[in-house]
Short mmCIF file of C-alpha atoms and ligand atoms in Angstrom, two decimals:
data_model
loop_
_atom_site.label_atom_id
_atom_site.label_comp_id
_atom_site.label_asym_id
_atom_site.label_seq_id
_atom_site.Cartn_x
_atom_site.Cartn_y
_atom_site.Cartn_z
CA MET A 1 42.18 -65.12 -33.18
CA LYS A 2 44.79 -64.15 -35.35
CA ARG A 3 47.28 -61.74 -33.83
CA ILE A 4 48.66 -58.39 -35.53
CA VAL A 5 51.05 -55.83 -34.43
CA VAL A 6 50.23 -52.34 -35.26
CA THR A 7 53.29 -49.48 -34.92
CA GLY A 8 52.34 -45.91 -34.30
CA GLY A 9 49.26 -48.28 -33.58
CA LEU A 10 47.78 -44.73 -31.24
CA GLY A 11 48.35 -41.89 -34.02
CA PHE A 12 45.66 -40.42 -36.29
CA ILE A 13 45.55 -43.58 -38.85
CA GLY A 14 47.28 -46.20 -36.86
CA SER A 15 44.23 -45.64 -33.66
CA HIS A 16 41.82 -46.16 -36.35
CA THR A 17 43.17 -49.23 -38.16
CA VAL A 18 43.17 -50.70 -34.22
CA VAL A 19 39.63 -50.20 -34.54
CA GLU A 20 38.60 -51.78 -37.61
CA LEU A 21 40.78 -54.85 -36.79
CA GLN A 22 39.60 -55.28 -33.28
CA ASN A 23 35.77 -54.72 -34.83
CA GLU A 24 36.97 -57.58 -37.61
CA GLY A 25 38.47 -60.04 -34.00
CA PHE A 26 42.10 -59.34 -34.72
CA GLU A 27 43.89 -59.47 -31.62
CA VAL A 28 46.01 -56.40 -31.81
CA VAL A 29 49.47 -55.46 -30.67
CA VAL A 30 50.13 -52.10 -30.29
CA ILE A 31 53.45 -50.11 -30.42
CA ASP A 32 53.92 -46.78 -30.09
CA ASP A 33 56.69 -44.53 -28.50
CA LEU A 34 54.19 -42.16 -27.56
CA SER A 35 56.19 -39.57 -29.39
CA ASN A 36 53.22 -37.90 -31.61
CA SER A 37 50.46 -39.29 -29.68
CA SER A 38 48.96 -39.60 -26.49
CA ILE A 39 48.00 -42.68 -24.13
CA GLU A 40 44.87 -41.51 -23.73
CA VAL A 41 43.73 -43.07 -27.86
CA LEU A 42 44.03 -46.10 -26.03
CA GLU A 43 41.30 -45.50 -23.77
CA GLY A 44 39.44 -44.19 -26.99
CA ILE A 45 39.86 -47.47 -28.97
CA ALA A 46 38.58 -49.46 -25.97
CA LEU A 47 35.29 -46.99 -25.44
CA ILE A 48 34.84 -47.38 -28.94
CA THR A 49 35.17 -51.59 -29.37
CA GLY A 50 35.54 -52.86 -25.90
CA ILE A 51 39.18 -53.83 -25.79
CA THR A 52 41.78 -52.55 -24.37
CA PRO A 53 45.10 -53.13 -27.22
CA PHE A 54 48.06 -55.08 -25.95
CA PHE A 55 50.39 -52.18 -25.78
CA GLU A 56 54.33 -51.61 -25.40
CA ASN A 57 55.46 -48.28 -25.46
CA ILE A 58 58.75 -49.27 -27.49
CA ASP A 59 61.03 -46.77 -30.15
CA LEU A 60 61.98 -48.69 -33.26
CA LYS A 61 65.06 -46.93 -33.43
CA ASP A 62 66.08 -49.30 -30.66
CA GLN A 63 66.75 -52.73 -31.87
CA ASN A 64 67.15 -54.75 -28.82
CA ALA A 65 63.83 -53.38 -27.86
CA ILE A 66 62.52 -55.11 -31.10
CA LYS A 67 64.06 -58.04 -30.42
CA SER A 68 62.41 -58.13 -26.67
CA PHE A 69 58.98 -57.73 -28.56
CA PHE A 70 59.56 -60.25 -30.87
CA LYS A 71 60.36 -62.87 -27.95
CA LYS A 72 57.18 -61.89 -25.95
CA TYR A 73 54.61 -61.79 -28.24
CA THR A 74 55.27 -64.92 -30.83
CA ASN A 75 52.20 -66.29 -33.36
CA ILE A 76 52.59 -62.64 -35.04
CA ALA A 77 50.21 -63.02 -38.38
CA GLY A 78 51.11 -59.77 -39.78
CA ILE A 79 52.64 -56.19 -39.26
CA ILE A 80 50.66 -53.15 -39.84
CA HIS A 81 53.61 -50.46 -39.68
CA PHE A 82 52.43 -46.30 -39.25
CA ALA A 83 55.02 -45.84 -37.06
CA ALA A 84 57.01 -42.79 -38.48
CA SER A 85 57.58 -38.85 -38.66
CA LYS A 86 55.10 -37.20 -40.70
CA ALA A 87 55.62 -33.51 -40.91
CA VAL A 88 57.06 -31.87 -44.24
CA GLY A 89 58.02 -28.96 -43.35
CA GLU A 90 60.11 -30.05 -40.27
CA SER A 91 62.05 -33.21 -42.03
CA VAL A 92 63.34 -29.99 -44.18
CA ASP A 93 65.33 -28.58 -41.03
CA LYS A 94 66.19 -32.16 -39.52
CA PRO A 95 66.76 -34.64 -42.12
CA LEU A 96 68.36 -37.03 -40.33
CA LYS A 97 65.73 -37.33 -37.53
CA TYR A 98 63.30 -38.11 -40.64
CA TYR A 99 65.91 -40.66 -42.21
CA HIS A 100 66.69 -42.37 -38.85
CA ASN A 101 63.39 -42.20 -37.75
CA ASN A 102 61.32 -43.45 -40.61
CA ILE A 103 64.04 -45.24 -42.40
CA SER A 104 66.45 -47.02 -39.12
CA SER A 105 63.11 -48.25 -37.28
CA LEU A 106 61.97 -49.63 -40.66
CA ILE A 107 65.00 -52.11 -40.91
CA TYR A 108 65.42 -53.28 -37.80
CA LEU A 109 61.93 -54.10 -38.09
CA LEU A 110 62.33 -56.51 -41.02
CA GLU A 111 65.59 -57.55 -39.48
CA GLU A 112 63.65 -58.81 -36.75
CA MET A 113 60.96 -59.79 -38.78
CA ALA A 114 62.87 -61.86 -40.42
CA VAL A 115 64.76 -63.39 -37.58
CA ASN A 116 61.81 -64.23 -36.10
CA GLY A 117 59.56 -65.94 -39.07
CA VAL A 118 56.67 -62.77 -39.70
CA GLU A 119 56.28 -62.89 -43.25
CA ASN A 120 52.98 -60.40 -43.73
CA PHE A 121 53.61 -56.86 -43.49
CA ILE A 122 51.97 -53.64 -44.31
CA PHE A 123 53.59 -50.18 -45.24
CA SER A 124 52.30 -46.65 -45.05
CA SER A 125 52.88 -44.91 -47.73
CA SER A 126 52.12 -41.64 -49.36
CA CYS A 127 50.65 -39.72 -52.66
CA THR A 128 53.84 -37.66 -51.77
CA VAL A 129 56.14 -40.33 -54.06
CA TYR A 130 54.40 -39.38 -57.28
CA GLY A 131 55.13 -35.83 -56.51
CA GLN A 132 53.14 -33.45 -59.24
CA ALA A 133 51.89 -36.20 -61.26
CA ASP A 134 52.16 -35.58 -65.09
CA MET A 135 48.37 -37.26 -65.75
CA MET A 136 45.43 -37.47 -63.39
CA PRO A 137 44.07 -39.65 -61.80
CA ILE A 138 47.36 -40.86 -60.36
CA THR A 139 48.00 -44.53 -61.44
CA GLU A 140 50.15 -46.82 -59.80
CA SER A 141 52.28 -47.30 -62.39
CA ALA A 142 53.11 -43.13 -62.66
CA PRO A 143 56.03 -42.57 -62.13
CA PHE A 144 58.03 -41.62 -58.54
CA LYS A 145 59.55 -37.44 -59.33
CA THR A 146 62.14 -36.71 -56.92
CA ALA A 147 60.67 -36.38 -54.01
CA GLU A 148 60.17 -32.31 -52.26
CA SER A 149 61.27 -33.41 -49.11
CA PRO A 150 63.35 -35.46 -47.21
CA TYR A 151 59.82 -36.69 -45.18
CA GLY A 152 58.68 -37.11 -49.38
CA ASN A 153 61.86 -39.10 -49.91
CA THR A 154 61.80 -41.93 -46.76
CA LYS A 155 58.54 -42.75 -48.05
CA GLN A 156 60.22 -43.91 -51.43
CA MET A 157 63.13 -45.41 -50.19
CA GLY A 158 61.11 -47.35 -47.64
CA GLU A 159 58.98 -48.14 -50.96
CA SER A 160 62.32 -49.58 -52.42
CA ILE A 161 63.63 -51.41 -49.36
CA ILE A 162 60.87 -53.39 -48.60
CA LYS A 163 60.34 -54.25 -52.14
CA ASP A 164 64.10 -55.39 -52.49
CA THR A 165 63.92 -57.21 -49.04
CA ALA A 166 60.56 -59.03 -50.38
CA ASN A 167 62.46 -59.74 -53.46
CA ALA A 168 65.19 -61.59 -51.54
CA SER A 169 62.65 -63.41 -48.97
CA ASN A 170 59.55 -64.84 -47.94
CA LEU A 171 58.51 -61.29 -47.20
CA ASN A 172 55.06 -60.69 -48.37
CA ALA A 173 54.54 -56.66 -48.74
CA VAL A 174 51.63 -54.32 -49.63
CA SER A 175 52.42 -50.28 -49.42
CA LEU A 176 49.30 -48.34 -49.50
CA ARG A 177 49.67 -45.53 -50.99
CA TYR A 178 47.28 -42.62 -49.09
CA PHE A 179 45.74 -39.43 -50.91
CA ASN A 180 44.77 -36.42 -48.07
CA PRO A 181 43.08 -38.38 -44.82
CA ILE A 182 40.50 -36.72 -43.14
CA GLY A 183 37.93 -37.12 -40.27
CA ALA A 184 37.83 -38.75 -37.49
CA HIS A 185 35.54 -42.26 -35.50
CA GLU A 186 31.59 -41.40 -35.57
CA SER A 187 31.87 -41.86 -32.26
CA ALA A 188 34.53 -38.74 -31.46
CA LYS A 189 36.13 -40.99 -28.97
CA ILE A 190 39.36 -40.84 -31.10
CA GLY A 191 40.46 -38.61 -34.38
CA GLU A 192 43.33 -36.59 -35.18
CA LEU A 193 45.28 -34.56 -32.66
CA PRO A 194 48.06 -32.15 -34.28
CA VAL A 195 50.67 -30.81 -31.77
CA GLY A 196 51.18 -27.13 -32.42
CA VAL A 197 50.06 -25.09 -35.09
CA PRO A 198 48.13 -27.39 -37.56
CA GLN A 199 50.38 -27.94 -41.22
CA ASN A 200 47.40 -29.97 -42.91
CA LEU A 201 43.98 -28.16 -44.38
CA ILE A 202 41.06 -30.15 -42.46
CA PRO A 203 42.54 -29.29 -38.93
CA TYR A 204 43.51 -25.56 -39.32
CA VAL A 205 39.60 -25.45 -40.97
CA MET A 206 38.55 -26.80 -37.57
CA GLN A 207 40.28 -25.17 -35.58
CA THR A 208 39.97 -21.79 -37.27
CA ALA A 209 36.10 -22.38 -36.85
CA ILE A 210 36.27 -23.42 -33.24
CA GLY A 211 37.58 -20.37 -32.57
CA LEU A 212 41.36 -21.25 -31.76
CA ARG A 213 42.85 -19.80 -35.09
CA GLU A 214 41.94 -16.18 -36.59
CA GLN A 215 42.72 -17.04 -39.76
CA LEU A 216 42.71 -20.12 -42.54
CA SER A 217 45.35 -19.00 -45.20
CA VAL A 218 44.32 -20.16 -48.44
CA TYR A 219 47.78 -20.85 -49.89
CA GLY A 220 47.34 -20.09 -53.72
CA GLY A 221 44.42 -18.30 -55.51
CA ASP A 222 46.25 -18.61 -58.84
CA TYR A 223 46.81 -22.12 -59.46
CA PRO A 224 45.49 -23.21 -62.99
CA THR A 225 42.47 -24.72 -61.66
CA PHE A 226 39.19 -24.20 -61.48
CA ASP A 227 38.58 -21.75 -59.29
CA GLY A 228 42.56 -21.10 -58.76
CA THR A 229 43.08 -23.04 -55.41
CA ALA A 230 44.90 -26.41 -55.44
CA ILE A 231 43.17 -29.75 -55.73
CA ARG A 232 43.02 -33.05 -53.19
CA ASP A 233 41.61 -35.95 -52.98
CA TYR A 234 40.44 -36.14 -49.30
CA ILE A 235 39.91 -39.61 -47.89
CA HIS A 236 37.89 -40.90 -44.69
CA VAL A 237 40.41 -42.06 -42.20
CA VAL A 238 37.41 -44.93 -41.73
CA ASP A 239 37.24 -45.58 -44.93
CA LEU A 240 41.47 -45.37 -45.07
CA ALA A 241 41.63 -48.12 -41.86
CA LYS A 242 39.40 -50.44 -43.78
CA ALA A 243 41.53 -51.13 -46.77
CA HIS A 244 44.23 -51.92 -44.30
CA ILE A 245 42.14 -54.61 -43.26
CA VAL A 246 41.22 -55.95 -46.69
CA ALA A 247 44.67 -55.77 -47.80
CA MET A 248 46.37 -57.73 -44.36
CA CYS A 249 43.68 -60.62 -45.38
CA ARG A 250 44.71 -60.87 -48.93
CA LEU A 251 48.40 -61.23 -47.44
CA LEU A 252 46.91 -63.56 -44.93
CA ASN A 253 44.93 -65.62 -48.30
CA GLU A 254 47.72 -67.80 -49.03
CA LYS A 255 46.56 -67.73 -53.00
CA ASN A 256 46.68 -64.34 -53.30
CA LYS A 257 50.20 -63.73 -52.47
CA THR A 258 52.74 -62.49 -54.62
CA SER A 259 55.81 -60.57 -52.91
CA PHE A 260 54.76 -56.90 -53.42
CA GLU A 261 51.95 -54.82 -54.15
CA VAL A 262 51.28 -50.90 -53.75
CA PHE A 263 47.61 -49.60 -53.95
CA ASN A 264 46.72 -46.13 -54.14
CA ILE A 265 43.72 -45.23 -51.04
CA GLY A 266 42.27 -42.12 -52.41
CA THR A 267 38.33 -41.59 -53.41
CA GLY A 268 38.98 -40.99 -56.98
CA LYS A 269 37.72 -37.63 -56.75
CA GLY A 270 40.18 -34.39 -56.78
CA SER A 271 37.90 -31.16 -53.84
CA SER A 272 39.98 -27.59 -54.48
CA VAL A 273 40.39 -26.20 -51.04
CA LEU A 274 37.17 -23.94 -51.62
CA GLU A 275 35.16 -26.73 -52.31
CA VAL A 276 36.32 -28.18 -48.76
CA ILE A 277 35.80 -24.74 -47.25
CA GLN A 278 32.27 -24.45 -48.83
CA ALA A 279 31.26 -28.54 -47.45
CA PHE A 280 32.28 -27.33 -44.15
CA GLU A 281 30.34 -24.58 -43.63
CA GLU A 282 27.23 -26.28 -45.14
CA VAL A 283 28.08 -29.31 -42.78
CA SER A 284 28.87 -27.64 -39.72
CA ASN A 285 26.95 -23.97 -40.37
CA GLN A 286 29.63 -22.67 -39.25
CA LYS A 287 31.82 -19.62 -41.13
CA VAL A 288 35.31 -20.23 -41.79
CA ASN A 289 37.43 -16.80 -41.97
CA TYR A 290 39.70 -17.02 -44.34
CA LYS A 291 42.01 -15.59 -46.90
CA ILE A 292 43.79 -16.45 -50.00
CA VAL A 293 47.43 -16.02 -49.28
CA ASP A 294 50.70 -16.86 -51.68
CA ARG A 295 51.56 -20.68 -52.85
CA ARG A 296 52.87 -22.79 -50.04
CA ALA A 297 56.48 -24.02 -51.36
CA GLY A 298 56.81 -27.28 -52.31
CA ASP A 299 53.01 -27.64 -52.72
CA ILE A 300 51.82 -29.30 -55.85
CA VAL A 301 48.58 -28.35 -58.22
CA GLU A 302 46.72 -31.34 -57.71
CA ALA A 303 46.61 -34.98 -56.93
CA TYR A 304 43.79 -37.39 -57.18
CA ALA A 305 43.78 -41.17 -57.45
CA ASP A 306 43.23 -43.81 -59.89
CA THR A 307 41.85 -46.70 -57.86
CA SER A 308 41.00 -49.15 -59.79
CA SER A 309 43.64 -51.49 -58.24
CA ALA A 310 42.15 -51.55 -55.19
CA ASN A 311 38.54 -51.25 -56.05
CA ASN A 312 39.34 -54.16 -58.18
CA ASP A 313 42.24 -56.68 -56.66
CA LEU A 314 41.44 -55.62 -52.91
CA GLY A 315 37.91 -55.36 -53.05
CA TRP A 316 37.74 -52.06 -51.60
CA TYR A 317 35.33 -48.83 -51.98
CA PRO A 318 35.37 -45.57 -49.93
CA GLU A 319 32.37 -45.56 -48.49
CA LEU A 320 32.03 -42.24 -46.34
CA THR A 321 31.73 -38.73 -48.44
CA LEU A 322 34.13 -35.56 -48.64
CA LYS A 323 30.84 -34.06 -45.81
CA ASP A 324 30.77 -37.14 -43.96
CA GLY A 325 35.25 -36.70 -43.27
CA LEU A 326 34.01 -32.92 -42.58
CA ALA A 327 31.37 -33.46 -40.36
CA SER A 328 32.95 -35.91 -38.34
CA ALA A 329 36.31 -34.11 -37.96
CA TRP A 330 33.81 -31.40 -36.50
CA LYS A 331 32.36 -33.29 -34.17
CA TRP A 332 35.91 -34.57 -32.45
CA GLN A 333 37.06 -31.27 -33.07
CA GLN A 334 34.10 -30.20 -30.63
CA SER A 335 34.70 -33.12 -28.42
CA LEU A 336 37.73 -31.71 -27.81
CA VAL A 337 37.02 -28.08 -26.21
C1 UD1 B 1 50.80 -32.74 -46.99
C2 UD1 B 1 52.09 -33.07 -47.73
C3 UD1 B 1 51.93 -34.48 -47.81
C4 UD1 B 1 51.54 -35.59 -46.40
C5 UD1 B 1 50.31 -35.06 -45.89
C6 UD1 B 1 49.91 -35.95 -44.94
C7 UD1 B 1 53.12 -31.17 -47.98
C8 UD1 B 1 53.78 -30.24 -49.14
N1 UD1 B 1 52.71 -32.01 -48.31
O1 UD1 B 1 49.75 -32.64 -48.13
O2 UD1 B 1 53.71 -34.92 -48.41
O3 UD1 B 1 51.70 -36.77 -47.19
O4 UD1 B 1 50.57 -33.78 -45.93
O5 UD1 B 1 48.37 -35.47 -44.67
O6 UD1 B 1 53.23 -30.36 -46.57
N2 UD1 B 1 46.22 -25.94 -47.21
C9 UD1 B 1 45.52 -24.49 -47.37
N3 UD1 B 1 46.05 -23.80 -45.91
C10 UD1 B 1 46.60 -24.90 -44.93
C11 UD1 B 1 46.95 -25.77 -45.28
C12 UD1 B 1 47.28 -26.66 -46.14
O7 UD1 B 1 45.34 -23.69 -48.20
O8 UD1 B 1 46.45 -23.68 -43.92
C13 UD1 B 1 46.11 -26.36 -48.56
C14 UD1 B 1 47.51 -26.57 -49.50
O9 UD1 B 1 47.58 -25.59 -49.90
C15 UD1 B 1 46.85 -27.84 -50.04
C16 UD1 B 1 45.72 -28.37 -49.87
O10 UD1 B 1 45.06 -27.35 -48.62
O11 UD1 B 1 46.67 -27.61 -51.22
C17 UD1 B 1 45.83 -29.77 -48.70
O12 UD1 B 1 47.17 -29.68 -47.80
P1 UD1 B 1 47.79 -30.27 -46.70
O13 UD1 B 1 46.44 -31.08 -45.91
O14 UD1 B 1 48.70 -29.67 -45.86
O15 UD1 B 1 47.78 -31.61 -47.40
P2 UD1 B 1 49.25 -32.23 -48.93
O16 UD1 B 1 49.61 -30.81 -48.91
O17 UD1 B 1 47.95 -32.19 -49.59
#
């Protein structure tokens, strides 16, 4: 049984990836410092898969703790690195927290991987690296624009650090650039757990529909799009999780090995904010109280993926729709009350 380490494995995307890894017969060791997740997620994973993964509460900014980890767990086939801070607004207020959490920890992890001969690595990147791309759909060769936030900068820098390290060592790495992850496992045993007021659209829609929030603010009705609201590519978290499994299998399969590859992971289809609200109203039979307000600072007009590299090289295709994502997020939200 191949052993995979998942950092941030109790987070939103991490937990869904742990489930898919266990479903595919991998042995999983989760590292998570619970800074933005809950230990109860372990139970959710166990309820779905029948297996409780190994768990270590480690802050990856503690290099000695990583050293001890590698002494305890040997024979690691690969690492999927989700652990990072991800709130765009907070990163503007606390840049050093973001550089430290997202960059120092990455460097320590890569250093200790090299010492311990662990060569396969998957990095959680984001379409945020592109900023407002000049052409839609966005291909992996679209140039990086100056990052809008320290958070975005950590994703750009993270990719450079990994690429340079892969070029100079035995590291084989894949960076997956996620578009907008949504939804939850169909069992509603795991899902997205926003802390405080949600910043992302789907959790805000869910909390408004269930009555926790009075009104959804739709940021901007005057964008140059068909209905005036901004367009994103919403990818179901279960499809996204599965992309990590195929990427890891590619790394584990010697003949595919190249030192560093990047793949967009999205649906290839853009949806406007109003389309999301309408689709949600259809799947849930709920009305969403919303109001169009000013644009949010730093937001882009549109972003949707060209996924042909992931389709052709990884053999990965999304199987679930926007409505599947919204229905599963709603089921999850209802399970929380
Ligand atoms: C945001 C981050 C991005 C990060 C991603 C992670 C910004 C500028 N970007 O992407 O770097 O990788 O989350 O999931 O924060 N919207 C509303 N009302 C709301 C919330 C959102 O109208 O209450 C709109 C936004 O203006 C946007 C769309 O919904 O057009 C999606 O927003 P969101 O879910 O926050 O994702 P992004 O901004 O695309």
